[in-house]
């Protein structure tokens, strides 16, 4: 049996020779850097930062300059209240300043809302990274599982190949009929097909992982075995309590509820009066045909004017616009609260399911390990009996099938337990 294990291991090593091996941390880091959803979230975060900047800019004054030139031809009304043919031209230039003094708290509230919304966007970006991490962990373990199934298939093929060689020796000695050789060759062919299928499954698992990483190609891509394959099974209630404090998706939902409440305050600002200050300076030049006109420079100096003013706006009736905005904001706040409750329930369900599945997988793995040891011992004993002529081919084939099936079940239970335990550990460490 030790020689069979060496044969299977050599086959796996040969298949992956020359390929770059990626660790789990390598895969997670690369996936986060190249994942499209994460990059979209980062762009949304940048837009949130711009919204905060715009909200701050609302406190700044507005300064505008202006200039105009106009010409009039033909009959026009004169100062004597008669009409005459006159050609006139005018030129004006100036600047105006508008400064918000009190904006009904809208600017202050909008700034607070934008800052809170930015915090939520940051958490959403981190939550997207967490989702990528979980997906990579699952795909990575699937790739390891598929690789181990290749090892199991090669062990099965090695047993069949040894049996074919032994039967050929017995045929040469005249101890068995030629039909037994055909049966052994058929079994080897079937096991070769199983190896090919297992290798294809392993390749597809690596392709799935490479696509999750957004690698340009899956050629020469392979993964390293996990150094620490055994993790302690954590209490689900403790994990949930930690996740409620540290999970980025939950934190984002909590902040989004806060932002929704602040947006209601923004909508309520429509009921509050606003006050602004304005100032302006300007001058103009005017010329009429048939009259003596001051020079341009003199008119520009003599016509120079300055102005200041205050503007108060008191909302009386805006066709229920503010009322509708408040109702809309409250409805959105209710939706946000429901989304948070749903996210919390989904998280609790994921953690409890992972724990239940991990417990079951641990029990299954323990039982499968014992079953493999028993099946291996039974197969080795059957092999001795078969070689000494005290068992028939059917009994030998059944013992072999039981052994390889036990190996496959053990591998499946091992990676199922490993996946669920890592999910719990991930939620606990966020």
GROMACS .gro file of C-alpha atoms in nm:
model
  430
    1UNK     CA    1   0.000   0.000   0.000
    2UNK     CA    2   0.288   0.238   0.070
    3UNK     CA    3   0.414   0.186  -0.286
    4UNK     CA    4   0.065   0.265  -0.424
    5UNK     CA    5   0.057   0.592  -0.230
    6UNK     CA    6   0.398   0.687  -0.367
    7UNK     CA    7   0.279   0.616  -0.722
    8UNK     CA    8  -0.028   0.837  -0.677
    9UNK     CA    9   0.174   1.117  -0.521
   10UNK     CA   10   0.427   1.104  -0.803
   11UNK     CA   11   0.147   1.134  -1.057
   12UNK     CA   12   0.010   1.448  -0.893
   13UNK     CA   13   0.357   1.603  -0.861
   14UNK     CA   14   0.435   1.530  -1.226
   15UNK     CA   15   0.108   1.689  -1.338
   16UNK     CA   16   0.183   2.012  -1.153
   17UNK     CA   17   0.557   2.031  -1.223
   18UNK     CA   18   0.673   2.371  -1.332
   19UNK     CA   19   0.349   2.546  -1.230
   20UNK     CA   20   0.346   2.844  -0.997
   21UNK     CA   21   0.183   2.760  -0.666
   22UNK     CA   22  -0.046   3.021  -0.511
   23UNK     CA   23  -0.115   3.030  -0.141
   24UNK     CA   24  -0.460   3.112  -0.005
   25UNK     CA   25  -0.339   3.457   0.104
   26UNK     CA   26  -0.196   3.519  -0.244
   27UNK     CA   27  -0.530   3.433  -0.404
   28UNK     CA   28  -0.730   3.652  -0.166
   29UNK     CA   29  -0.500   3.953  -0.209
   30UNK     CA   30  -0.498   3.923  -0.589
   31UNK     CA   31  -0.875   3.876  -0.609
   32UNK     CA   32  -0.942   4.182  -0.395
   33UNK     CA   33  -0.711   4.396  -0.609
   34UNK     CA   34  -0.869   4.284  -0.937
   35UNK     CA   35  -1.232   4.213  -0.849
   36UNK     CA   36  -1.472   4.427  -1.053
   37UNK     CA   37  -1.730   4.467  -0.777
   38UNK     CA   38  -1.463   4.588  -0.534
   39UNK     CA   39  -1.337   4.837  -0.790
   40UNK     CA   40  -1.692   4.960  -0.849
   41UNK     CA   41  -1.734   5.009  -0.475
   42UNK     CA   42  -1.412   5.207  -0.465
   43UNK     CA   43  -1.543   5.434  -0.741
   44UNK     CA   44  -1.866   5.481  -0.543
   45UNK     CA   45  -1.654   5.571  -0.241
   46UNK     CA   46  -1.474   5.834  -0.445
   47UNK     CA   47  -1.811   5.975  -0.551
   48UNK     CA   48  -1.910   5.989  -0.184
   49UNK     CA   49  -1.594   6.186  -0.107
   50UNK     CA   50  -1.688   6.430  -0.384
   51UNK     CA   51  -2.035   6.467  -0.233
   52UNK     CA   52  -1.879   6.566   0.100
   53UNK     CA   53  -1.661   6.823  -0.076
   54UNK     CA   54  -1.964   6.965  -0.257
   55UNK     CA   55  -2.157   6.987   0.071
   56UNK     CA   56  -1.873   7.187   0.227
   57UNK     CA   57  -1.860   7.416  -0.075
   58UNK     CA   58  -2.221   7.519  -0.014
   59UNK     CA   59  -2.098   7.740   0.271
   60UNK     CA   60  -1.879   7.947   0.036
   61UNK     CA   61  -1.989   8.273  -0.132
   62UNK     CA   62  -2.041   8.304  -0.506
   63UNK     CA   63  -1.861   8.577  -0.698
   64UNK     CA   64  -1.952   8.658  -1.058
   65UNK     CA   65  -1.830   8.917  -1.305
   66UNK     CA   66  -2.034   9.049  -1.596
   67UNK     CA   67  -1.997   9.267  -1.902
   68UNK     CA   68  -2.232   9.366  -2.185
   69UNK     CA   69  -2.236   9.574  -2.503
   70UNK     CA   70  -2.553   9.669  -2.690
   71UNK     CA   71  -2.647   9.880  -2.997
   72UNK     CA   72  -2.986  10.032  -3.091
   73UNK     CA   73  -3.074  10.178  -3.435
   74UNK     CA   74  -3.377  10.372  -3.570
   75UNK     CA   75  -3.662  10.557  -3.403
   76UNK     CA   76  -3.684  10.562  -3.029
   77UNK     CA   77  -3.845  10.743  -2.742
   78UNK     CA   78  -3.655  11.056  -2.632
   79UNK     CA   79  -3.645  11.237  -2.299
   80UNK     CA   80  -3.909  11.482  -2.434
   81UNK     CA   81  -4.149  11.191  -2.478
   82UNK     CA   82  -4.126  11.216  -2.854
   83UNK     CA   83  -3.987  10.980  -3.111
   84UNK     CA   84  -3.677  11.054  -3.316
   85UNK     CA   85  -3.415  10.869  -3.508
   86UNK     CA   86  -3.135  10.788  -3.269
   87UNK     CA   87  -2.843  10.547  -3.276
   88UNK     CA   88  -2.733  10.449  -2.927
   89UNK     CA   89  -2.475  10.219  -2.779
   90UNK     CA   90  -2.413  10.116  -2.421
   91UNK     CA   91  -2.149   9.920  -2.236
   92UNK     CA   92  -2.156   9.798  -1.878
   93UNK     CA   93  -1.921   9.596  -1.658
   94UNK     CA   94  -1.930   9.489  -1.293
   95UNK     CA   95  -1.914   9.214  -1.035
   96UNK     CA   96  -2.162   9.066  -0.789
   97UNK     CA   97  -2.120   8.874  -0.465
   98UNK     CA   98  -2.373   8.643  -0.303
   99UNK     CA   99  -2.310   8.506   0.048
  100UNK     CA  100  -2.545   8.261   0.223
  101UNK     CA  101  -2.593   8.369   0.583
  102UNK     CA  102  -2.857   8.120   0.693
  103UNK     CA  103  -2.978   7.841   0.465
  104UNK     CA  104  -3.244   7.694   0.686
  105UNK     CA  105  -2.988   7.442   0.823
  106UNK     CA  106  -3.001   7.265   0.487
  107UNK     CA  107  -2.628   7.304   0.418
  108UNK     CA  108  -2.532   7.188   0.770
  109UNK     CA  109  -2.765   6.890   0.759
  110UNK     CA  110  -2.664   6.799   0.406
  111UNK     CA  111  -2.297   6.800   0.510
  112UNK     CA  112  -2.371   6.567   0.802
  113UNK     CA  113  -2.570   6.339   0.572
  114UNK     CA  114  -2.291   6.330   0.311
  115UNK     CA  115  -2.029   6.249   0.573
  116UNK     CA  116  -2.242   5.967   0.716
  117UNK     CA  117  -2.315   5.832   0.370
  118UNK     CA  118  -1.941   5.830   0.295
  119UNK     CA  119  -1.878   5.618   0.605
  120UNK     CA  120  -2.138   5.372   0.478
  121UNK     CA  121  -1.974   5.359   0.135
  122UNK     CA  122  -1.637   5.283   0.296
  123UNK     CA  123  -1.794   4.994   0.487
  124UNK     CA  124  -1.963   4.870   0.169
  125UNK     CA  125  -1.625   4.861  -0.002
  126UNK     CA  126  -1.485   4.652   0.283
  127UNK     CA  127  -1.794   4.428   0.273
  128UNK     CA  128  -1.733   4.364  -0.098
  129UNK     CA  129  -1.377   4.260  -0.010
  130UNK     CA  130  -1.516   4.024   0.254
  131UNK     CA  131  -1.748   3.862  -0.001
  132UNK     CA  132  -1.458   3.812  -0.237
  133UNK     CA  133  -1.255   3.657   0.044
  134UNK     CA  134  -1.529   3.407   0.129
  135UNK     CA  135  -1.575   3.313  -0.237
  136UNK     CA  136  -1.201   3.263  -0.281
  137UNK     CA  137  -1.181   3.043   0.031
  138UNK     CA  138  -1.460   2.822  -0.104
  139UNK     CA  139  -1.308   2.797  -0.453
  140UNK     CA  140  -0.959   2.738  -0.310
  141UNK     CA  141  -1.078   2.447  -0.093
  142UNK     CA  142  -1.272   2.308  -0.389
  143UNK     CA  143  -0.949   2.307  -0.590
  144UNK     CA  144  -0.767   2.125  -0.309
  145UNK     CA  145  -1.050   1.874  -0.280
  146UNK     CA  146  -1.044   1.807  -0.655
  147UNK     CA  147  -0.667   1.759  -0.638
  148UNK     CA  148  -0.703   1.503  -0.360
  149UNK     CA  149  -0.965   1.318  -0.561
  150UNK     CA  150  -0.704   1.283  -0.835
  151UNK     CA  151  -0.480   1.117  -0.576
  152UNK     CA  152  -0.761   0.877  -0.480
  153UNK     CA  153  -0.827   0.792  -0.846
  154UNK     CA  154  -0.457   0.723  -0.902
  155UNK     CA  155  -0.448   0.491  -0.601
  156UNK     CA  156  -0.742   0.302  -0.747
  157UNK     CA  157  -0.567   0.283  -1.085
  158UNK     CA  158  -0.242   0.165  -0.924
  159UNK     CA  159  -0.423  -0.122  -0.751
  160UNK     CA  160  -0.588  -0.227  -1.076
  161UNK     CA  161  -0.257  -0.202  -1.265
  162UNK     CA  162  -0.081  -0.424  -1.008
  163UNK     CA  163  -0.365  -0.673  -1.027
  164UNK     CA  164  -0.340  -0.683  -1.409
  165UNK     CA  165   0.035  -0.750  -1.387
  166UNK     CA  166  -0.022  -1.028  -1.133
  167UNK     CA  167  -0.286  -1.193  -1.348
  168UNK     CA  168  -0.059  -1.185  -1.650
  169UNK     CA  169   0.202  -1.370  -1.451
  170UNK     CA  170  -0.059  -1.625  -1.345
  171UNK     CA  171  -0.177  -1.660  -1.707
  172UNK     CA  172   0.179  -1.729  -1.817
  173UNK     CA  173   0.198  -1.996  -1.549
  174UNK     CA  174  -0.129  -2.147  -1.672
  175UNK     CA  175  -0.312  -2.088  -1.344
  176UNK     CA  176  -0.600  -1.870  -1.472
  177UNK     CA  177  -0.801  -1.851  -1.794
  178UNK     CA  178  -0.749  -1.572  -2.046
  179UNK     CA  179  -1.091  -1.430  -1.957
  180UNK     CA  180  -0.952  -1.307  -1.624
  181UNK     CA  181  -0.700  -1.096  -1.814
  182UNK     CA  182  -0.975  -0.930  -2.013
  183UNK     CA  183  -1.163  -0.848  -1.693
  184UNK     CA  184  -0.850  -0.698  -1.537
  185UNK     CA  185  -0.774  -0.494  -1.849
  186UNK     CA  186  -1.133  -0.366  -1.851
  187UNK     CA  187  -1.100  -0.259  -1.489
  188UNK     CA  188  -0.774  -0.076  -1.562
  189UNK     CA  189  -0.939   0.104  -1.854
  190UNK     CA  190  -1.232   0.209  -1.636
  191UNK     CA  191  -0.998   0.336  -1.365
  192UNK     CA  192  -0.799   0.529  -1.625
  193UNK     CA  193  -1.120   0.700  -1.729
  194UNK     CA  194  -1.185   0.782  -1.363
  195UNK     CA  195  -0.839   0.936  -1.338
  196UNK     CA  196  -0.902   1.145  -1.649
  197UNK     CA  197  -1.237   1.262  -1.511
  198UNK     CA  198  -1.079   1.349  -1.176
  199UNK     CA  199  -0.801   1.541  -1.349
  200UNK     CA  200  -1.058   1.729  -1.558
  201UNK     CA  201  -1.252   1.816  -1.243
  202UNK     CA  202  -0.929   1.940  -1.086
  203UNK     CA  203  -0.849   2.152  -1.391
  204UNK     CA  204  -1.201   2.299  -1.393
  205UNK     CA  205  -1.175   2.380  -1.023
  206UNK     CA  206  -0.851   2.568  -1.090
  207UNK     CA  207  -1.012   2.746  -1.385
  208UNK     CA  208  -1.304   2.853  -1.164
  209UNK     CA  209  -1.061   2.986  -0.904
  210UNK     CA  210  -0.849   3.167  -1.163
  211UNK     CA  211  -1.160   3.329  -1.311
  212UNK     CA  212  -1.267   3.439  -0.964
  213UNK     CA  213  -0.924   3.602  -0.934
  214UNK     CA  214  -0.966   3.763  -1.278
  215UNK     CA  215  -0.640   3.609  -1.393
  216UNK     CA  216  -0.567   3.665  -1.762
  217UNK     CA  217  -0.500   3.290  -1.799
  218UNK     CA  218  -0.525   2.975  -1.587
  219UNK     CA  219  -0.223   2.818  -1.756
  220UNK     CA  220   0.041   2.697  -1.507
  221UNK     CA  221  -0.189   2.796  -1.222
  222UNK     CA  222  -0.197   2.571  -0.916
  223UNK     CA  223  -0.246   2.611  -0.543
  224UNK     CA  224  -0.056   2.517  -0.231
  225UNK     CA  225  -0.193   2.280   0.033
  226UNK     CA  226  -0.306   2.451   0.349
  227UNK     CA  227  -0.044   2.443   0.622
  228UNK     CA  228  -0.302   2.473   0.902
  229UNK     CA  229  -0.588   2.250   0.800
  230UNK     CA  230  -0.744   2.211   1.144
  231UNK     CA  231  -0.925   2.501   1.307
  232UNK     CA  232  -1.112   2.497   1.639
  233UNK     CA  233  -1.489   2.492   1.614
  234UNK     CA  234  -1.618   2.823   1.752
  235UNK     CA  235  -1.942   2.885   1.939
  236UNK     CA  236  -2.197   3.028   1.690
  237UNK     CA  237  -2.352   3.274   1.936
  238UNK     CA  238  -2.012   3.418   2.020
  239UNK     CA  239  -1.924   3.440   1.651
  240UNK     CA  240  -2.254   3.617   1.578
  241UNK     CA  241  -2.197   3.866   1.860
  242UNK     CA  242  -1.850   3.948   1.725
  243UNK     CA  243  -1.981   3.971   1.369
  244UNK     CA  244  -2.255   4.215   1.471
  245UNK     CA  245  -1.983   4.449   1.592
  246UNK     CA  246  -1.717   4.394   1.326
  247UNK     CA  247  -1.885   4.264   1.011
  248UNK     CA  248  -1.851   4.533   0.745
  249UNK     CA  249  -2.186   4.458   0.585
  250UNK     CA  250  -2.365   4.495   0.920
  251UNK     CA  251  -2.171   4.811   1.002
  252UNK     CA  252  -2.262   4.955   0.662
  253UNK     CA  253  -2.630   4.879   0.720
  254UNK     CA  254  -2.619   5.041   1.063
  255UNK     CA  255  -2.458   5.357   0.921
  256UNK     CA  256  -2.704   5.363   0.630
  257UNK     CA  257  -2.989   5.370   0.884
  258UNK     CA  258  -2.821   5.668   1.048
  259UNK     CA  259  -2.779   5.839   0.710
  260UNK     CA  260  -3.145   5.781   0.626
  261UNK     CA  261  -3.249   5.957   0.947
  262UNK     CA  262  -3.022   6.248   0.865
  263UNK     CA  263  -3.176   6.275   0.521
  264UNK     CA  264  -3.517   6.325   0.684
  265UNK     CA  265  -3.366   6.627   0.859
  266UNK     CA  266  -3.240   6.754   0.524
  267UNK     CA  267  -3.593   6.731   0.383
  268UNK     CA  268  -3.736   6.916   0.686
  269UNK     CA  269  -3.508   7.210   0.612
  270UNK     CA  270  -3.757   7.315   0.345
  271UNK     CA  271  -3.980   7.458   0.620
  272UNK     CA  272  -3.712   7.697   0.753
  273UNK     CA  273  -3.658   8.053   0.616
  274UNK     CA  274  -3.330   8.141   0.445
  275UNK     CA  275  -3.126   8.460   0.458
  276UNK     CA  276  -2.854   8.571   0.217
  277UNK     CA  277  -2.635   8.877   0.164
  278UNK     CA  278  -2.549   9.027  -0.176
  279UNK     CA  279  -2.318   9.301  -0.293
  280UNK     CA  280  -2.224   9.440  -0.628
  281UNK     CA  281  -2.011   9.698  -0.807
  282UNK     CA  282  -2.042   9.818  -1.164
  283UNK     CA  283  -2.019  10.101  -1.414
  284UNK     CA  284  -2.141  10.173  -1.765
  285UNK     CA  285  -2.086  10.385  -2.074
  286UNK     CA  286  -2.370  10.525  -2.287
  287UNK     CA  287  -2.353  10.703  -2.623
  288UNK     CA  288  -2.634  10.861  -2.829
  289UNK     CA  289  -2.590  10.995  -3.179
  290UNK     CA  290  -2.655  11.370  -3.223
  291UNK     CA  291  -2.560  11.455  -2.863
  292UNK     CA  292  -2.239  11.543  -2.692
  293UNK     CA  293  -2.129  11.243  -2.486
  294UNK     CA  294  -1.869  11.226  -2.216
  295UNK     CA  295  -1.557  11.033  -2.292
  296UNK     CA  296  -1.550  10.666  -2.221
  297UNK     CA  297  -1.308  10.696  -1.928
  298UNK     CA  298  -1.507  10.981  -1.773
  299UNK     CA  299  -1.838  10.798  -1.796
  300UNK     CA  300  -1.686  10.481  -1.657
  301UNK     CA  301  -1.559  10.682  -1.359
  302UNK     CA  302  -1.871  10.894  -1.309
  303UNK     CA  303  -2.116  10.603  -1.350
  304UNK     CA  304  -1.941  10.377  -1.100
  305UNK     CA  305  -2.195  10.234  -0.853
  306UNK     CA  306  -2.197  10.009  -0.546
  307UNK     CA  307  -2.477   9.811  -0.389
  308UNK     CA  308  -2.543   9.583  -0.092
  309UNK     CA  309  -2.856   9.398   0.011
  310UNK     CA  310  -3.012   9.122   0.217
  311UNK     CA  311  -3.264   8.871   0.095
  312UNK     CA  312  -3.501   8.680   0.323
  313UNK     CA  313  -3.709   8.394   0.191
  314UNK     CA  314  -3.991   8.258   0.408
  315UNK     CA  315  -4.157   7.939   0.282
  316UNK     CA  316  -4.534   7.974   0.302
  317UNK     CA  317  -4.669   7.723   0.055
  318UNK     CA  318  -4.457   7.518  -0.187
  319UNK     CA  319  -4.732   7.296  -0.327
  320UNK     CA  320  -4.657   7.037  -0.057
  321UNK     CA  321  -4.310   6.981  -0.201
  322UNK     CA  322  -4.138   6.976   0.139
  323UNK     CA  323  -4.406   6.756   0.291
  324UNK     CA  324  -4.370   6.503   0.010
  325UNK     CA  325  -3.991   6.510   0.039
  326UNK     CA  326  -4.019   6.430   0.411
  327UNK     CA  327  -4.259   6.144   0.348
  328UNK     CA  328  -4.031   6.006   0.077
  329UNK     CA  329  -3.729   6.028   0.309
  330UNK     CA  330  -3.921   5.849   0.588
  331UNK     CA  331  -4.024   5.573   0.348
  332UNK     CA  332  -3.661   5.528   0.243
  333UNK     CA  333  -3.557   5.515   0.609
  334UNK     CA  334  -3.811   5.238   0.668
  335UNK     CA  335  -3.675   5.042   0.370
  336UNK     CA  336  -3.319   5.086   0.499
  337UNK     CA  337  -3.420   4.958   0.843
  338UNK     CA  338  -3.582   4.650   0.689
  339UNK     CA  339  -3.272   4.587   0.478
  340UNK     CA  340  -3.059   4.601   0.793
  341UNK     CA  341  -3.286   4.353   0.969
  342UNK     CA  342  -3.267   4.122   0.668
  343UNK     CA  343  -2.886   4.147   0.660
  344UNK     CA  344  -2.869   4.065   1.031
  345UNK     CA  345  -3.097   3.763   0.989
  346UNK     CA  346  -2.901   3.645   0.686
  347UNK     CA  347  -2.575   3.672   0.879
  348UNK     CA  348  -2.717   3.477   1.174
  349UNK     CA  349  -2.847   3.209   0.939
  350UNK     CA  350  -2.512   3.180   0.761
  351UNK     CA  351  -2.323   3.144   1.090
  352UNK     CA  352  -2.559   2.890   1.245
  353UNK     CA  353  -2.570   2.690   0.923
  354UNK     CA  354  -2.192   2.691   0.900
  355UNK     CA  355  -2.167   2.571   1.260
  356UNK     CA  356  -2.426   2.296   1.214
  357UNK     CA  357  -2.263   2.180   0.892
  358UNK     CA  358  -1.919   2.196   1.053
  359UNK     CA  359  -2.033   1.977   1.344
  360UNK     CA  360  -2.185   1.727   1.103
  361UNK     CA  361  -1.879   1.731   0.880
  362UNK     CA  362  -1.647   1.677   1.178
  363UNK     CA  363  -1.848   1.372   1.285
  364UNK     CA  364  -1.860   1.250   0.927
  365UNK     CA  365  -1.485   1.300   0.888
  366UNK     CA  366  -1.412   1.114   1.212
  367UNK     CA  367  -1.634   0.826   1.105
  368UNK     CA  368  -1.491   0.831   0.753
  369UNK     CA  369  -1.135   0.815   0.889
  370UNK     CA  370  -1.220   0.506   1.092
  371UNK     CA  371  -1.403   0.358   0.794
  372UNK     CA  372  -1.100   0.417   0.571
  373UNK     CA  373  -0.867   0.247   0.819
  374UNK     CA  374  -1.103  -0.050   0.845
  375UNK     CA  375  -1.156  -0.068   0.469
  376UNK     CA  376  -0.779  -0.053   0.410
  377UNK     CA  377  -0.716  -0.333   0.659
  378UNK     CA  378  -0.994  -0.541   0.504
  379UNK     CA  379  -0.861  -0.480   0.155
  380UNK     CA  380  -0.506  -0.576   0.251
  381UNK     CA  381  -0.635  -0.893   0.414
  382UNK     CA  382  -0.849  -0.971   0.111
  383UNK     CA  383  -0.550  -0.908  -0.115
  384UNK     CA  384  -0.348  -1.170   0.074
  385UNK     CA  385  -0.635  -1.420   0.053
  386UNK     CA  386  -0.686  -1.346  -0.314
  387UNK     CA  387  -0.319  -1.388  -0.392
  388UNK     CA  388  -0.321  -1.725  -0.212
  389UNK     CA  389  -0.630  -1.841  -0.399
  390UNK     CA  390  -0.864  -1.832  -0.098
  391UNK     CA  391  -1.087  -1.554  -0.240
  392UNK     CA  392  -1.239  -1.497  -0.581
  393UNK     CA  393  -1.218  -1.191  -0.807
  394UNK     CA  394  -1.562  -1.064  -0.706
  395UNK     CA  395  -1.464  -1.053  -0.338
  396UNK     CA  396  -1.138  -0.880  -0.425
  397UNK     CA  397  -1.314  -0.620  -0.644
  398UNK     CA  398  -1.567  -0.544  -0.370
  399UNK     CA  399  -1.295  -0.495  -0.108
  400UNK     CA  400  -1.109  -0.263  -0.343
  401UNK     CA  401  -1.425  -0.064  -0.419
  402UNK     CA  402  -1.505  -0.030  -0.048
  403UNK     CA  403  -1.154   0.096   0.022
  404UNK     CA  404  -1.146   0.360  -0.254
  405UNK     CA  405  -1.502   0.473  -0.169
  406UNK     CA  406  -1.399   0.517   0.193
  407UNK     CA  407  -1.099   0.724   0.082
  408UNK     CA  408  -1.324   0.948  -0.130
  409UNK     CA  409  -1.573   0.993   0.156
  410UNK     CA  410  -1.292   1.084   0.394
  411UNK     CA  411  -1.157   1.349   0.156
  412UNK     CA  412  -1.503   1.498   0.102
  413UNK     CA  413  -1.577   1.514   0.476
  414UNK     CA  414  -1.233   1.662   0.546
  415UNK     CA  415  -1.280   1.957   0.312
  416UNK     CA  416  -1.642   2.011   0.411
  417UNK     CA  417  -1.537   2.042   0.776
  418UNK     CA  418  -1.245   2.264   0.680
  419UNK     CA  419  -1.463   2.500   0.476
  420UNK     CA  420  -1.730   2.544   0.745
  421UNK     CA  421  -1.472   2.596   1.019
  422UNK     CA  422  -1.294   2.860   0.811
  423UNK     CA  423  -1.621   3.040   0.745
  424UNK     CA  424  -1.687   3.059   1.119
  425UNK     CA  425  -1.330   3.174   1.182
  426UNK     CA  426  -1.364   3.441   0.912
  427UNK     CA  427  -1.685   3.585   1.059
  428UNK     CA  428  -1.529   3.578   1.406
  429UNK     CA  429  -1.211   3.763   1.300
  430UNK     CA  430  -1.369   4.040   1.091
   0.00000   0.00000   0.00000
